[in-house]
PDB file of C-alpha atoms in Angstrom:
ATOM      1  CA  LEU A   1    -102.355-139.380  39.708  1.00 41.00           C
ATOM      2  CA  THR A   2     -99.218-142.543  40.556  1.00 39.00           C
ATOM      3  CA  ARG A   3     -99.391-145.131  42.070  1.00 40.00           C
ATOM      4  CA  GLN A   4     -96.532-145.591  45.059  1.00 40.00           C
ATOM      5  CA  LEU A   5     -94.116-148.694  46.171  1.00 36.00           C
ATOM      6  CA  ALA A   6     -95.729-150.929  44.170  1.00 40.00           C
ATOM      7  CA  THR A   7     -97.502-151.573  40.693  1.00 41.00           C
ATOM      8  CA  LYS A   8    -100.358-154.262  39.667  1.00 42.00           C
ATOM      9  CA  LYS A   9     -97.828-157.324  38.274  1.00 41.00           C
ATOM     10  CA  ALA A  10     -95.128-155.873  41.678  1.00 44.00           C
ATOM     11  CA  LYS A  11     -97.720-157.138  44.460  1.00 44.00           C
ATOM     12  CA  GLY A  12     -97.705-160.804  45.433  1.00 46.00           C
ATOM     13  CA  LYS A  13     -97.333-162.622  48.470  1.00 45.00           C
ATOM     14  CA  GLY A  14     -95.056-161.670  51.489  1.00 43.00           C
ATOM     15  CA  GLN A  15     -94.331-158.262  49.554  1.00 45.00           C
ATOM     16  CA  ALA A  16     -96.178-154.696  50.672  1.00 47.00           C
ATOM     17  CA  GLN A  17     -98.905-153.290  49.492  1.00 54.00           C
ATOM     18  CA  ALA A  18     -99.460-150.692  47.217  1.00 60.00           C
ATOM     19  CA  ARG A  19    -100.615-148.290  48.722  1.00 69.00           C
ATOM     20  CA  VAL A  20    -102.616-145.521  46.378  1.00 65.00           C
ATOM     21  CA  ASN A  21    -103.769-141.947  47.865  1.00 66.00           C
ATOM     22  CA  ILE A  22    -106.252-140.415  44.705  1.00 63.00           C
ATOM     23  CA  SER A  23    -107.220-136.388  45.038  1.00 58.00           C
ATOM     24  CA  ALA A  24    -110.875-136.439  45.872  1.00 57.00           C
ATOM     25  CA  ALA A  25    -110.518-133.826  43.627  1.00 53.00           C
ATOM     26  CA  LEU A  26    -109.721-135.416  40.727  1.00 54.00           C
ATOM     27  CA  VAL A  27    -111.744-137.900  40.009  1.00 63.00           C
ATOM     28  CA  GLU A  28    -114.578-136.187  41.499  1.00 68.00           C
ATOM     29  CA  ASP A  29    -116.690-136.950  38.480  1.00 71.00           C
ATOM     30  CA  ILE A  30    -116.279-140.643  38.051  1.00 78.00           C
ATOM     31  CA  ILE A  31    -116.678-141.319  42.053  1.00 80.00           C
ATOM     32  CA  ASN A  32    -117.216-139.190  45.437  1.00 85.00           C
ATOM     33  CA  LEU A  33    -114.481-140.958  47.640  1.00 85.00           C
ATOM     34  CA  GLU A  34    -115.662-138.954  50.218  1.00 89.00           C
ATOM     35  CA  GLU A  35    -118.939-139.818  50.450  1.00 92.00           C
ATOM     36  CA  THR A  36    -118.042-143.601  49.885  1.00 92.00           C
ATOM     37  CA  ASN A  37    -115.500-143.661  53.363  1.00 92.00           C
ATOM     38  CA  GLU A  38    -118.868-141.593  55.315  1.00 95.00           C
ATOM     39  CA  ASP A  39    -121.141-144.563  54.377  1.00 96.00           C
ATOM     40  CA  MET A  40    -118.278-147.448  55.152  1.00 97.00           C
ATOM     41  CA  GLN A  41    -117.625-145.254  58.849  1.00 97.00           C
ATOM     42  CA  ALA A  42    -121.523-144.724  59.664  1.00 97.00           C
ATOM     43  CA  VAL A  43    -121.130-148.450  59.274  1.00 97.00           C
ATOM     44  CA  VAL A  44    -118.444-148.647  61.662  1.00 97.00           C
ATOM     45  CA  GLU A  45    -120.582-145.904  63.730  1.00 97.00           C
ATOM     46  CA  ALA A  46    -123.266-148.210  63.943  1.00 95.00           C
ATOM     47  CA  LEU A  47    -121.382-151.311  64.813  1.00 96.00           C
ATOM     48  CA  LYS A  48    -120.156-149.150  67.876  1.00 94.00           C
ATOM     49  CA  GLU A  49    -123.993-147.946  68.661  1.00 89.00           C
ATOM     50  CA  ASP A  50    -125.153-151.285  68.741  1.00 88.00           C
ATOM     51  CA  PHE A  51    -122.861-152.684  71.070  1.00 89.00           C
ATOM     52  CA  SER A  52    -122.909-149.634  73.807  1.00 84.00           C
ATOM     53  CA  ARG A  53    -126.552-149.700  73.144  1.00 77.00           C
ATOM     54  CA  ASN A  54    -127.374-153.914  73.572  1.00 77.00           C
ATOM     55  CA  LEU A  55    -124.069-155.272  74.599  1.00 82.00           C
ATOM     56  CA  ASN A  56    -123.799-154.079  77.946  1.00 74.00           C
ATOM     57  CA  ILE A  57    -122.729-157.134  81.060  1.00 71.00           C
ATOM     58  CA  ARG A  58    -124.934-153.928  83.092  1.00 66.00           C
ATOM     59  CA  THR A  59    -128.126-153.264  82.942  1.00 69.00           C
ATOM     60  CA  SER A  60    -129.692-150.086  83.493  1.00 72.00           C
ATOM     61  CA  PRO A  61    -132.478-148.438  82.158  1.00 78.00           C
ATOM     62  CA  GLY A  62    -130.855-146.459  78.977  1.00 80.00           C
ATOM     63  CA  ALA A  63    -130.479-149.991  77.530  1.00 80.00           C
ATOM     64  CA  PHE A  64    -134.644-150.410  77.113  1.00 87.00           C
ATOM     65  CA  ASP A  65    -135.067-146.969  75.792  1.00 83.00           C
ATOM     66  CA  HIS A  66    -134.435-148.033  72.066  1.00 78.00           C
ATOM     67  CA  ILE A  67    -136.200-151.485  72.159  1.00 90.00           C
ATOM     68  CA  ILE A  68    -139.275-151.001  69.387  1.00 94.00           C
ATOM     69  CA  VAL A  69    -142.314-152.073  70.032  1.00 96.00           C
ATOM     70  CA  VAL A  70    -144.840-152.664  68.090  1.00 96.00           C
ATOM     71  CA  THR A  71    -148.403-151.466  67.649  1.00 94.00           C
ATOM     72  CA  LYS A  72    -151.550-151.422  65.964  1.00 92.00           C
ATOM     73  CA  ASP A  73    -150.383-147.697  65.709  1.00 91.00           C
ATOM     74  CA  GLY A  74    -147.445-148.289  64.038  1.00 94.00           C
ATOM     75  CA  LYS A  75    -143.903-148.865  65.461  1.00 95.00           C
ATOM     76  CA  PHE A  76    -142.247-146.641  68.487  1.00 96.00           C
ATOM     77  CA  PRO A  77    -139.271-146.644  71.030  1.00 95.00           C
ATOM     78  CA  LEU A  78    -139.626-148.208  74.602  1.00 95.00           C
ATOM     79  CA  ASN A  79    -138.984-144.527  75.907  1.00 94.00           C
ATOM     80  CA  GLN A  80    -142.235-143.316  74.183  1.00 95.00           C
ATOM     81  CA  LEU A  81    -144.580-145.523  75.187  1.00 96.00           C
ATOM     82  CA  GLY A  82    -143.450-146.328  79.274  1.00 96.00           C
ATOM     83  CA  GLN A  83    -141.482-144.338  81.707  1.00 95.00           C
ATOM     84  CA  ILE A  84    -138.679-146.712  83.111  1.00 95.00           C
ATOM     85  CA  SER A  85    -136.904-146.458  85.660  1.00 93.00           C
ATOM     86  CA  GLN A  86    -134.706-148.622  87.851  1.00 91.00           C
ATOM     87  CA  LYS A  87    -135.862-149.913  92.272  1.00 91.00           C
ATOM     88  CA  SER A  88    -132.944-152.226  92.592  1.00 88.00           C
ATOM     89  CA  PRO A  89    -129.709-153.921  91.182  1.00 82.00           C
ATOM     90  CA  GLN A  90    -131.922-156.163  89.489  1.00 88.00           C
ATOM     91  CA  LEU A  91    -135.098-154.647  88.834  1.00 93.00           C
ATOM     92  CA  ILE A  92    -136.178-152.937  85.798  1.00 94.00           C
ATOM     93  CA  ILE A  93    -140.258-151.031  86.300  1.00 96.00           C
ATOM     94  CA  VAL A  94    -141.748-149.826  82.829  1.00 97.00           C
ATOM     95  CA  ASN A  95    -145.100-147.545  83.694  1.00 97.00           C
ATOM     96  CA  MET A  96    -146.646-147.782  81.048  1.00 97.00           C
ATOM     97  CA  THR A  97    -150.015-145.414  82.269  1.00 96.00           C
ATOM     98  CA  ASN A  98    -149.882-142.914  79.369  1.00 95.00           C
ATOM     99  CA  PHE A  99    -150.243-146.156  77.033  1.00 96.00           C
ATOM    100  CA  PRO A 100    -152.318-148.954  78.742  1.00 96.00           C
ATOM    101  CA  GLU A 101    -153.664-150.095  75.312  1.00 96.00           C
ATOM    102  CA  SER A 102    -149.646-151.024  74.536  1.00 96.00           C
ATOM    103  CA  THR A 103    -148.837-153.549  77.688  1.00 97.00           C
ATOM    104  CA  ALA A 104    -148.892-156.535  75.853  1.00 96.00           C
ATOM    105  CA  ALA A 105    -146.410-155.913  73.059  1.00 97.00           C
ATOM    106  CA  ALA A 106    -143.967-153.444  75.506  1.00 97.00           C
ATOM    107  CA  THR A 107    -143.708-156.911  77.230  1.00 97.00           C
ATOM    108  CA  LYS A 108    -143.861-158.922  74.233  1.00 96.00           C
ATOM    109  CA  ALA A 109    -140.570-156.694  72.833  1.00 95.00           C
ATOM    110  CA  ILE A 110    -138.969-156.832  76.065  1.00 94.00           C
ATOM    111  CA  ARG A 111    -138.871-160.512  75.948  1.00 92.00           C
ATOM    112  CA  GLU A 112    -137.969-160.728  72.865  1.00 91.00           C
ATOM    113  CA  SER A 113    -134.760-158.213  72.223  1.00 85.00           C
ATOM    114  CA  GLY A 114    -132.572-160.995  72.823  1.00 75.00           C
ATOM    115  CA  MET A 115    -131.711-159.608  76.227  1.00 76.00           C
ATOM    116  CA  ASN A 116    -132.335-162.867  78.607  1.00 75.00           C
ATOM    117  CA  LEU A 117    -135.407-160.647  79.784  1.00 87.00           C
ATOM    118  CA  ASN A 118    -138.752-162.271  81.438  1.00 92.00           C
ATOM    119  CA  PRO A 119    -140.827-159.551  82.345  1.00 96.00           C
ATOM    120  CA  GLU A 120    -144.046-159.834  84.580  1.00 96.00           C
ATOM    121  CA  VAL A 121    -146.724-157.484  83.820  1.00 97.00           C
ATOM    122  CA  ASP A 122    -148.860-155.785  86.529  1.00 95.00           C
ATOM    123  CA  GLY A 123    -151.747-153.944  85.307  1.00 96.00           C
ATOM    124  CA  THR A 124    -150.082-151.263  83.510  1.00 96.00           C
ATOM    125  CA  ILE A 125    -146.891-151.314  85.841  1.00 97.00           C
ATOM    126  CA  ILE A 126    -144.181-154.410  83.416  1.00 97.00           C
ATOM    127  CA  ARG A 127    -141.695-155.070  86.418  1.00 97.00           C
ATOM    128  CA  ILE A 128    -138.416-156.252  84.195  1.00 95.00           C
ATOM    129  CA  PRO A 129    -136.030-159.279  87.213  1.00 92.00           C
ATOM    130  CA  ILE A 130    -132.653-158.331  86.417  1.00 86.00           C
ATOM    131  CA  PRO A 131    -130.728-161.959  85.864  1.00 79.00           C
ATOM    132  CA  LYS A 132    -127.762-162.309  88.038  1.00 78.00           C
ATOM    133  CA  ILE A 133    -124.296-162.097  85.240  1.00 78.00           C
ATOM    134  CA  THR A 134    -123.325-165.747  84.314  1.00 82.00           C
ATOM    135  CA  ARG A 135    -120.054-166.960  82.001  1.00 88.00           C
ATOM    136  CA  GLU A 136    -122.610-168.315  79.923  1.00 86.00           C
ATOM    137  CA  HIS A 137    -124.426-165.116  80.095  1.00 80.00           C
ATOM    138  CA  ARG A 138    -121.069-163.780  78.881  1.00 86.00           C
ATOM    139  CA  GLU A 139    -120.411-166.018  75.634  1.00 90.00           C
ATOM    140  CA  SER A 140    -124.220-165.452  74.527  1.00 86.00           C
ATOM    141  CA  LEU A 141    -122.998-161.983  74.578  1.00 87.00           C
ATOM    142  CA  ALA A 142    -119.806-162.273  73.464  1.00 92.00           C
ATOM    143  CA  LYS A 143    -121.910-165.001  70.347  1.00 93.00           C
ATOM    144  CA  LEU A 144    -124.066-161.863  69.645  1.00 91.00           C
ATOM    145  CA  ALA A 145    -121.029-159.457  69.330  1.00 94.00           C
ATOM    146  CA  LYS A 146    -119.554-161.717  66.598  1.00 96.00           C
ATOM    147  CA  GLN A 147    -122.508-161.366  64.423  1.00 96.00           C
ATOM    148  CA  SER A 148    -122.967-158.178  64.549  1.00 95.00           C
ATOM    149  CA  THR A 149    -119.893-157.907  63.246  1.00 97.00           C
ATOM    150  CA  ASN A 150    -120.486-160.219  60.772  1.00 97.00           C
ATOM    151  CA  LYS A 151    -123.563-158.237  59.810  1.00 96.00           C
ATOM    152  CA  SER A 152    -121.711-154.809  59.428  1.00 97.00           C
ATOM    153  CA  LYS A 153    -118.115-156.333  57.402  1.00 97.00           C
ATOM    154  CA  ASP A 154    -121.601-157.841  54.886  1.00 97.00           C
ATOM    155  CA  ALA A 155    -123.058-153.753  54.880  1.00 97.00           C
ATOM    156  CA  LEU A 156    -119.521-152.960  54.100  1.00 97.00           C
ATOM    157  CA  ARG A 157    -118.821-155.190  51.464  1.00 97.00           C
ATOM    158  CA  LYS A 158    -122.284-153.854  49.850  1.00 97.00           C
ATOM    159  CA  VAL A 159    -120.540-149.808  50.214  1.00 96.00           C
ATOM    160  CA  ARG A 160    -117.507-151.106  48.777  1.00 95.00           C
ATOM    161  CA  SER A 161    -119.294-153.006  45.416  1.00 95.00           C
ATOM    162  CA  LYS A 162    -121.691-150.484  45.177  1.00 93.00           C
ATOM    163  CA  SER A 163    -119.228-147.871  44.746  1.00 91.00           C
ATOM    164  CA  VAL A 164    -116.647-150.298  42.169  1.00 91.00           C
ATOM    165  CA  THR A 165    -120.156-151.063  40.101  1.00 90.00           C
ATOM    166  CA  GLN A 166    -119.908-147.386  40.081  1.00 88.00           C
ATOM    167  CA  ILE A 167    -116.409-146.751  39.208  1.00 86.00           C
ATOM    168  CA  LYS A 168    -117.013-149.326  36.376  1.00 85.00           C
ATOM    169  CA  LYS A 169    -119.357-147.305  34.159  1.00 85.00           C
ATOM    170  CA  SER A 170    -116.347-144.624  33.277  1.00 82.00           C
ATOM    171  CA  LYS A 171    -114.429-147.434  32.303  1.00 79.00           C
ATOM    172  CA  ASN A 172    -115.346-145.403  28.475  1.00 79.00           C
ATOM    173  CA  LYS A 173    -113.941-142.332  30.267  1.00 80.00           C
ATOM    174  CA  VAL A 174    -111.285-142.996  32.022  1.00 79.00           C
ATOM    175  CA  SER A 175    -107.445-145.349  31.886  1.00 81.00           C
ATOM    176  CA  GLU A 176    -107.801-148.941  33.252  1.00 85.00           C
ATOM    177  CA  ASP A 177    -104.790-147.136  35.716  1.00 86.00           C
ATOM    178  CA  THR A 178    -107.471-145.086  36.542  1.00 83.00           C
ATOM    179  CA  ILE A 179    -109.690-147.509  37.824  1.00 86.00           C
ATOM    180  CA  TRP A 180    -107.828-149.540  38.740  1.00 87.00           C
ATOM    181  CA  MET A 181    -105.967-147.335  41.294  1.00 87.00           C
ATOM    182  CA  LEU A 182    -108.928-146.132  42.400  1.00 88.00           C
ATOM    183  CA  GLU A 183    -110.910-149.973  42.894  1.00 91.00           C
ATOM    184  CA  LYS A 184    -107.338-150.183  45.030  1.00 91.00           C
ATOM    185  CA  GLN A 185    -108.289-147.297  47.441  1.00 90.00           C
ATOM    186  CA  ILE A 186    -111.776-148.352  47.648  1.00 92.00           C
ATOM    187  CA  GLN A 187    -111.086-151.638  48.739  1.00 94.00           C
ATOM    188  CA  GLN A 188    -107.527-149.508  51.343  1.00 94.00           C
ATOM    189  CA  MET A 189    -111.131-147.702  52.813  1.00 94.00           C
ATOM    190  CA  ALA A 190    -112.767-151.001  53.784  1.00 96.00           C
ATOM    191  CA  ASP A 191    -110.110-153.285  54.550  1.00 96.00           C
ATOM    192  CA  SER A 192    -109.310-150.212  57.427  1.00 96.00           C
ATOM    193  CA  ALA A 193    -112.953-149.763  57.871  1.00 97.00           C
ATOM    194  CA  ALA A 194    -113.418-153.331  58.990  1.00 97.00           C
ATOM    195  CA  ALA A 195    -110.003-153.070  60.747  1.00 97.00           C
ATOM    196  CA  GLU A 196    -111.836-150.862  63.319  1.00 97.00           C
ATOM    197  CA  MET A 197    -114.773-153.142  64.045  1.00 98.00           C
ATOM    198  CA  ASP A 198    -111.884-156.254  64.617  1.00 97.00           C
ATOM    199  CA  LYS A 199    -110.615-153.249  67.129  1.00 97.00           C
ATOM    200  CA  LEU A 200    -114.459-153.129  68.863  1.00 97.00           C
ATOM    201  CA  LEU A 201    -114.698-156.731  68.600  1.00 97.00           C
ATOM    202  CA  ALA A 202    -112.016-157.519  70.192  1.00 97.00           C
ATOM    203  CA  ALA A 203    -112.282-155.056  72.595  1.00 95.00           C
ATOM    204  CA  LYS A 204    -115.730-155.447  72.708  1.00 94.00           C
ATOM    205  CA  THR A 205    -115.013-159.131  73.844  1.00 95.00           C
ATOM    206  CA  LYS A 206    -112.091-159.009  76.405  1.00 93.00           C
ATOM    207  CA  GLU A 207    -115.043-156.743  78.535  1.00 90.00           C
ATOM    208  CA  LEU A 208    -116.913-159.548  78.009  1.00 89.00           C
ATOM    209  CA  LEU A 209    -115.891-162.606  78.503  1.00 90.00           C
ATOM    210  CA  GLY A 210    -112.596-160.551  80.907  1.00 76.00           C
TER     211      GLY A 210
END
């Protein structure tokens, strides 16, 4: 195992950061680096899905599918309880005929979805007027994108901390040098995932604000 480009002592402001690339097979008894990387990428993918599902300027029936409705029988996605259709660019209809007893709960879930909607109920039919896209609405979505990114970065830090804690448990079995390199590599993984999140946020903000 060797350190590449620089050592811990050589690291400083204005210098290229040391990059470490340890073979996962050599340290598999200490930590599963591939699993750690997968966990970090899962956080990135969850953010990507959140952006795609919840932060669109144009509201389509698919945007309502995964709104979670809390009923007396448990929690269910809206599309499992009602038939969602688009009657016009400004109107979405949710037909709750199959589960009429959940109409009120579904209406509440839509109202509290964070999508800036004010559903109207007519029997077992929920009408959802789609508001015109205003600058204020775009800015509100951009703020939500920033908040979601920050939450995802918190989740990323938890994955990194968990992995570092696991490594430190092996400090009596392996050299300090190996521990340092593993911590460095995990930090590199986290930095890479965070950079990917920043790119996603920049692209989404540009899409929302123009």
